[in-house]
Short mmCIF file of C-alpha atoms and ligand atoms in Angstrom, two decimals:
data_model
loop_
_atom_site.label_atom_id
_atom_site.label_comp_id
_atom_site.label_asym_id
_atom_site.label_seq_id
_atom_site.Cartn_x
_atom_site.Cartn_y
_atom_site.Cartn_z
CA MET A 503 -21.62 -13.20 -24.87
CA GLY A 504 -19.57 -10.45 -26.27
CA TYR A 505 -21.16 -6.55 -24.92
CA GLU A 506 -20.62 -3.04 -25.75
CA ALA A 507 -20.03 -0.79 -22.48
CA LYS A 508 -19.63 2.64 -21.89
CA PHE A 509 -16.42 3.55 -20.21
CA LYS A 510 -14.93 7.03 -18.93
CA VAL A 511 -10.78 7.18 -18.27
CA TRP A 512 -9.21 9.87 -16.89
CA ARG A 513 -6.34 11.05 -20.19
CA GLY A 514 -4.07 14.18 -19.17
CA ASP A 515 -0.55 14.87 -18.03
CA THR A 516 0.84 17.02 -15.12
CA GLU A 517 -0.62 20.20 -16.50
CA GLY A 518 -3.98 18.92 -15.97
CA GLY A 519 -6.70 16.61 -18.08
CA GLY A 520 -10.69 15.53 -18.04
CA LEU A 521 -12.94 11.90 -18.24
CA HIS A 522 -13.37 10.57 -22.32
CA ASP A 523 -15.69 8.99 -23.13
CA PHE A 524 -14.95 6.13 -25.01
CA THR A 525 -17.97 2.78 -26.15
CA VAL A 526 -15.66 -0.63 -26.06
CA GLU A 527 -16.38 -4.42 -26.71
CA VAL A 528 -16.36 -6.34 -23.35
CA ASN A 529 -16.05 -10.00 -24.10
CA GLU A 530 -16.96 -13.45 -21.53
CA GLY A 531 -14.31 -13.52 -18.48
CA GLU A 532 -12.64 -10.38 -19.33
CA VAL A 533 -11.01 -7.75 -16.73
CA VAL A 534 -11.12 -3.94 -17.11
CA LEU A 535 -6.88 -4.33 -17.78
CA ASP A 536 -8.44 -6.44 -21.09
CA ILE A 537 -10.57 -3.33 -21.83
CA ILE A 538 -7.55 -0.56 -21.61
CA HIS A 539 -5.75 -2.61 -23.80
CA ARG A 540 -8.52 -3.20 -26.29
CA LEU A 541 -8.51 0.56 -25.84
CA GLN A 542 -5.19 1.00 -26.97
CA ALA A 543 -5.70 -1.11 -29.38
CA THR A 544 -8.75 -0.01 -31.50
CA GLN A 545 -9.15 3.74 -30.25
CA ALA A 546 -6.48 5.25 -27.91
CA PRO A 547 -3.29 4.21 -29.21
CA ASP A 548 -1.50 6.37 -26.60
CA LEU A 549 -3.09 5.55 -23.83
CA ALA A 550 -0.53 5.30 -20.78
CA VAL A 551 -1.11 2.54 -18.39
CA ARG A 552 1.48 0.73 -16.19
CA TRP A 553 1.22 -2.66 -16.47
CA ASN A 554 3.38 -6.33 -16.01
CA CYS A 555 1.56 -9.78 -14.78
CA LYS A 556 -1.59 -9.54 -15.55
CA ALA A 557 -1.87 -12.50 -13.01
CA GLY A 558 -2.80 -9.85 -9.57
CA LYS A 559 1.21 -10.28 -8.68
CA CYS A 560 3.39 -7.22 -9.54
CA GLY A 561 1.11 -4.80 -7.98
CA SER A 562 1.87 -2.52 -10.89
CA CYS A 563 -1.55 -1.74 -12.33
CA SER A 564 -2.97 -0.13 -9.22
CA ALA A 565 -5.68 3.05 -10.46
CA GLU A 566 -9.90 3.75 -9.38
CA VAL A 567 -12.10 2.02 -10.74
CA ASN A 568 -15.22 4.23 -10.57
CA GLY A 569 -13.30 5.97 -7.29
CA ARG A 570 -12.39 2.60 -5.30
CA PRO A 571 -8.94 1.76 -4.80
CA ARG A 572 -7.68 -1.74 -7.18
CA LEU A 573 -5.95 -4.16 -9.61
CA LEU A 574 -7.04 -2.91 -12.83
CA CYS A 575 -6.29 -6.34 -13.85
CA MET A 576 -7.73 -8.18 -11.22
CA THR A 577 -11.49 -6.44 -11.65
CA ARG A 578 -13.42 -8.48 -13.38
CA MET A 579 -16.00 -6.83 -16.18
CA SER A 580 -18.72 -9.39 -14.53
CA THR A 581 -18.83 -6.66 -11.26
CA PHE A 582 -20.77 -4.45 -13.20
CA THR A 583 -23.83 -4.23 -15.22
CA GLN A 584 -23.88 -4.41 -18.53
CA ASP A 585 -25.57 -1.00 -18.72
CA GLU A 586 -23.17 0.98 -15.55
CA VAL A 587 -20.27 3.35 -16.82
CA VAL A 588 -17.12 2.55 -15.81
CA THR A 589 -14.47 4.55 -15.07
CA VAL A 590 -11.48 5.08 -14.69
CA THR A 591 -9.16 7.14 -12.71
CA PRO A 592 -5.13 7.82 -11.55
CA MET A 593 -4.54 6.78 -8.41
CA ARG A 594 -5.76 10.10 -6.50
CA THR A 595 -2.76 9.80 -3.63
CA PHE A 596 0.15 10.60 -6.13
CA PRO A 597 1.42 12.89 -9.03
CA VAL A 598 0.07 11.85 -12.08
CA ILE A 599 2.87 11.03 -14.91
CA ARG A 600 0.09 10.47 -17.66
CA ASP A 601 -3.16 9.51 -18.15
CA LEU A 602 -3.46 6.52 -15.74
CA VAL A 603 0.38 6.52 -14.87
CA THR A 604 1.48 8.08 -11.95
CA ASP A 605 4.61 8.85 -9.80
CA VAL A 606 4.87 6.23 -6.92
CA SER A 607 8.37 7.85 -6.21
CA PHE A 608 6.51 9.24 -2.73
CA ASN A 609 6.62 4.82 -1.63
CA TYR A 610 10.62 3.96 -2.93
CA GLN A 611 11.46 7.23 -0.68
CA LYS A 612 9.86 6.32 2.35
CA ALA A 613 10.95 2.41 2.16
CA ARG A 614 14.59 3.82 1.97
CA GLU A 615 14.27 5.04 5.12
CA VAL A 616 13.44 2.00 7.14
CA PRO A 617 16.47 1.04 8.38
CA SER A 618 17.09 -3.07 7.36
CA PHE A 619 16.77 -5.97 9.08
CA THR A 620 20.07 -5.99 12.46
CA PRO A 621 20.58 -9.73 13.55
CA PRO A 622 22.48 -9.52 16.82
CA VAL A 623 26.31 -9.42 15.74
CA ASP A 624 27.31 -12.88 16.87
CA LEU A 625 24.67 -15.14 15.83
CA LYS A 626 25.42 -17.71 13.33
CA PRO A 627 23.83 -20.05 11.33
CA GLY A 628 21.91 -22.57 12.99
CA ASP A 629 21.94 -20.73 16.05
CA TYR A 630 18.47 -19.98 16.84
CA ARG A 631 14.97 -21.95 15.80
CA MET A 632 12.19 -19.59 15.22
CA GLN A 633 8.58 -20.17 16.54
CA GLN A 634 6.21 -21.30 13.75
CA ALA A 635 3.70 -18.01 14.66
CA ASP A 636 6.90 -15.30 14.16
CA VAL A 637 7.27 -17.38 10.67
CA GLU A 638 3.70 -17.05 9.52
CA ARG A 639 3.49 -13.01 10.80
CA SER A 640 6.33 -12.04 8.96
CA GLN A 641 5.10 -14.60 5.94
CA GLU A 642 1.78 -12.43 6.24
CA PHE A 643 3.46 -9.60 5.52
CA ARG A 644 6.21 -10.43 3.41
CA LYS A 645 2.81 -10.94 1.12
CA CYS A 646 3.11 -7.82 0.09
CA ILE A 647 2.98 -7.08 -3.78
CA GLU A 648 3.91 -3.31 -3.89
CA CYS A 649 0.39 -2.65 -5.38
CA PHE A 650 0.54 1.42 -2.72
CA LEU A 651 -3.34 0.81 -2.95
CA CYS A 652 -2.82 0.85 0.69
CA GLN A 653 -0.64 3.96 0.11
CA ASN A 654 -3.50 5.40 -2.05
CA THR A 655 -6.30 4.84 0.61
CA CYS A 656 -5.16 6.00 3.83
CA HIS A 657 -6.54 9.30 4.68
CA VAL A 658 -3.77 11.00 6.47
CA VAL A 659 -2.18 11.36 2.78
CA ARG A 660 -5.30 10.91 0.30
CA ASP A 661 -6.57 14.46 1.53
CA HIS A 662 -3.73 16.06 3.00
CA GLU A 663 -0.52 16.61 1.07
CA ASP A 664 1.37 18.32 3.62
CA ASN A 665 1.43 14.91 5.72
CA LYS A 666 3.31 13.25 3.28
CA HIS A 667 6.87 14.15 5.21
CA ALA A 668 6.07 13.35 8.68
CA PHE A 669 3.48 10.02 7.24
CA SER A 670 5.28 6.95 5.60
CA GLY A 671 2.17 5.52 4.95
CA PRO A 672 0.40 1.61 6.08
CA ARG A 673 2.51 -0.26 3.90
CA TYR A 674 5.93 1.05 5.90
CA LEU A 675 4.23 1.31 8.78
CA MET A 676 3.83 -2.54 8.31
CA ARG A 677 7.82 -3.09 6.89
CA ILE A 678 8.63 -1.31 10.49
CA ALA A 679 6.77 -3.75 12.47
CA GLU A 680 7.45 -6.89 10.95
CA LEU A 681 10.76 -5.66 11.94
CA GLU A 682 9.88 -4.43 15.31
CA MET A 683 8.35 -7.82 16.48
CA HIS A 684 10.81 -10.10 14.67
CA PRO A 685 12.60 -11.74 17.38
CA LEU A 686 15.99 -11.55 16.09
CA ASP A 687 15.71 -8.34 15.38
CA VAL A 688 18.00 -6.02 17.69
CA ALA A 689 17.58 -2.28 17.14
CA ASP A 690 14.32 -0.91 18.45
CA ARG A 691 11.86 0.51 15.93
CA ARG A 692 9.61 2.30 18.00
CA ASP A 693 10.61 6.32 18.25
CA LEU A 694 11.09 5.75 14.22
CA ALA A 695 7.85 4.41 14.12
CA GLN A 696 6.23 7.24 16.59
CA GLU A 697 8.11 10.31 15.59
CA GLU A 698 9.36 9.91 11.94
CA ALA A 699 6.92 7.48 10.81
CA GLY A 700 4.17 9.06 11.67
CA LEU A 701 2.52 6.25 12.99
CA GLY A 702 0.04 8.49 15.67
CA PHE A 703 -1.46 10.14 11.59
CA CYS A 704 -2.96 6.05 11.88
CA ASN A 705 -6.19 6.47 13.44
CA ILE A 706 -7.05 2.93 12.75
CA THR A 707 -9.23 3.51 10.26
CA LYS A 708 -8.47 0.33 8.28
CA CYS A 709 -9.20 2.03 5.19
CA CYS A 710 -5.86 0.59 3.47
CA THR A 711 -6.53 -3.22 5.03
CA GLU A 712 -10.22 -3.12 3.20
CA VAL A 713 -8.35 -2.55 -0.20
CA CYS A 714 -5.52 -5.05 0.26
CA PRO A 715 -5.28 -7.71 -2.73
CA GLU A 716 -3.28 -9.44 -0.72
CA HIS A 717 -6.02 -9.59 2.11
CA ILE A 718 -3.16 -8.55 4.68
CA LYS A 719 -4.40 -7.64 8.07
CA ILE A 720 -2.46 -4.44 8.03
CA THR A 721 -4.39 -2.56 10.69
CA ASP A 722 -4.94 -5.58 13.39
CA ASN A 723 -1.34 -7.24 12.89
CA ALA A 724 1.13 -4.57 11.93
CA LEU A 725 -0.36 -1.18 12.87
CA ILE A 726 -2.43 -1.79 16.38
CA PRO A 727 0.41 -4.22 17.62
CA LEU A 728 2.70 -1.62 16.61
CA LYS A 729 1.28 0.76 18.20
CA GLU A 730 0.86 -0.59 21.79
CA ARG A 731 4.54 -1.55 21.84
CA VAL A 732 5.34 2.82 21.28
CA VAL A 733 2.69 2.73 24.60
CA ASP A 734 3.77 0.60 26.44
CA ARG A 735 7.43 1.59 26.38
CA LYS A 736 5.93 5.44 26.96
CA TYR A 737 3.86 4.31 29.53
CA ASP A 738 5.83 2.12 31.37
CA PRO A 739 7.73 3.62 34.51
CA ILE A 740 10.58 1.60 33.92
CA VAL A 741 11.20 2.63 31.16
CA TRP A 742 10.67 5.57 31.69
CA LEU A 743 12.81 6.07 34.59
CA GLY A 744 15.23 4.19 32.10
CA ASN A 745 15.08 6.72 29.79
CA LYS A 746 15.05 9.82 32.27
CA LEU A 747 18.38 8.42 33.44
CA PHE A 748 20.05 7.27 30.81
CA ARG A 749 19.31 9.66 27.83
CA ARG A 750 19.86 12.59 28.74
FE1 LIG B 626 -0.56 -3.58 -1.59
FE2 LIG B 626 -1.21 -4.38 -0.08
FE3 LIG B 626 1.03 -4.24 -0.19
FE4 LIG B 626 -0.22 -2.11 0.31
S1 LIG B 626 -0.15 -4.17 2.07
S2 LIG B 626 0.56 -2.17 -0.70
S3 LIG B 626 -2.67 -2.64 -0.60
S4 LIG B 626 -0.50 -5.44 -1.42
FE1 LIG B 627 -4.33 5.05 7.40
FE2 LIG B 627 -4.57 2.64 8.01
FE3 LIG B 627 -4.23 4.22 9.76
S1 LIG B 627 -6.18 3.57 6.69
S2 LIG B 627 -5.31 5.78 9.04
S3 LIG B 627 -2.87 3.74 8.00
S4 LIG B 627 -5.29 1.91 9.59
FE1 LIG B 628 0.85 -7.12 -12.33
FE2 LIG B 628 -1.89 -6.29 -12.40
S1 LIG B 628 -0.63 -5.88 -13.98
S2 LIG B 628 -0.99 -6.43 -10.82
#
């Protein structure tokens, strides 16, 4: 059965903005993105929202619903009571372009800073058989749809704009971890992780993992193993001596 819901939607641009009240029809089985589309069709034709697949796979429709980072297309209206006011705001960590659309270029910049997969130069096709555990680890990380909800949620940048230059965020630390743990990647990415991508800023609060719509265990399977590798090298006396002798 349909009903009328109360919505508050943030509207504005780079100059500022605020919450606007709407009363809007909701039908059975709908998600928050359906309601935003109905607002565009009936009351606010210039309301800006980014979306593409409406199936939880493109990562475009990230925003915050009642203050929680969510994909709009995967947030069912049935998770709210009919008298609950539903508040939709843009992701807080990235600059607003207009209404619910933010400028996520921070993430593309951080992606570019991760050197690509580096296999041994003399490796020929068929020379190496991957272990199943290595395949599964990469497959888990590769489920990422680049929604940037983890990047938006991590307190290191969410509350501290000035950390952005020194912290790549969970999504790109996970990419570094994937390559660092890849048996065929010969690059050593531990200095990159610690010194350029800001791994030390992460105090494993796991908020990134909690919001990931692909249920990737970002903290347990990527960030903690990466921290262990960085620490191992730092406190391994043989490695320490090697660094002293050969890295002057
Ligand atoms: Fe989104 Fe998860 Fe990828 Fe982060 S790791 S960008 S939350 S899919
Ligand atoms: Fe941030 Fe995730 Fe670490 S939320 S602090 S990157 S565990
Ligand atoms: Fe593609 Fe929501 S529209 S993930």
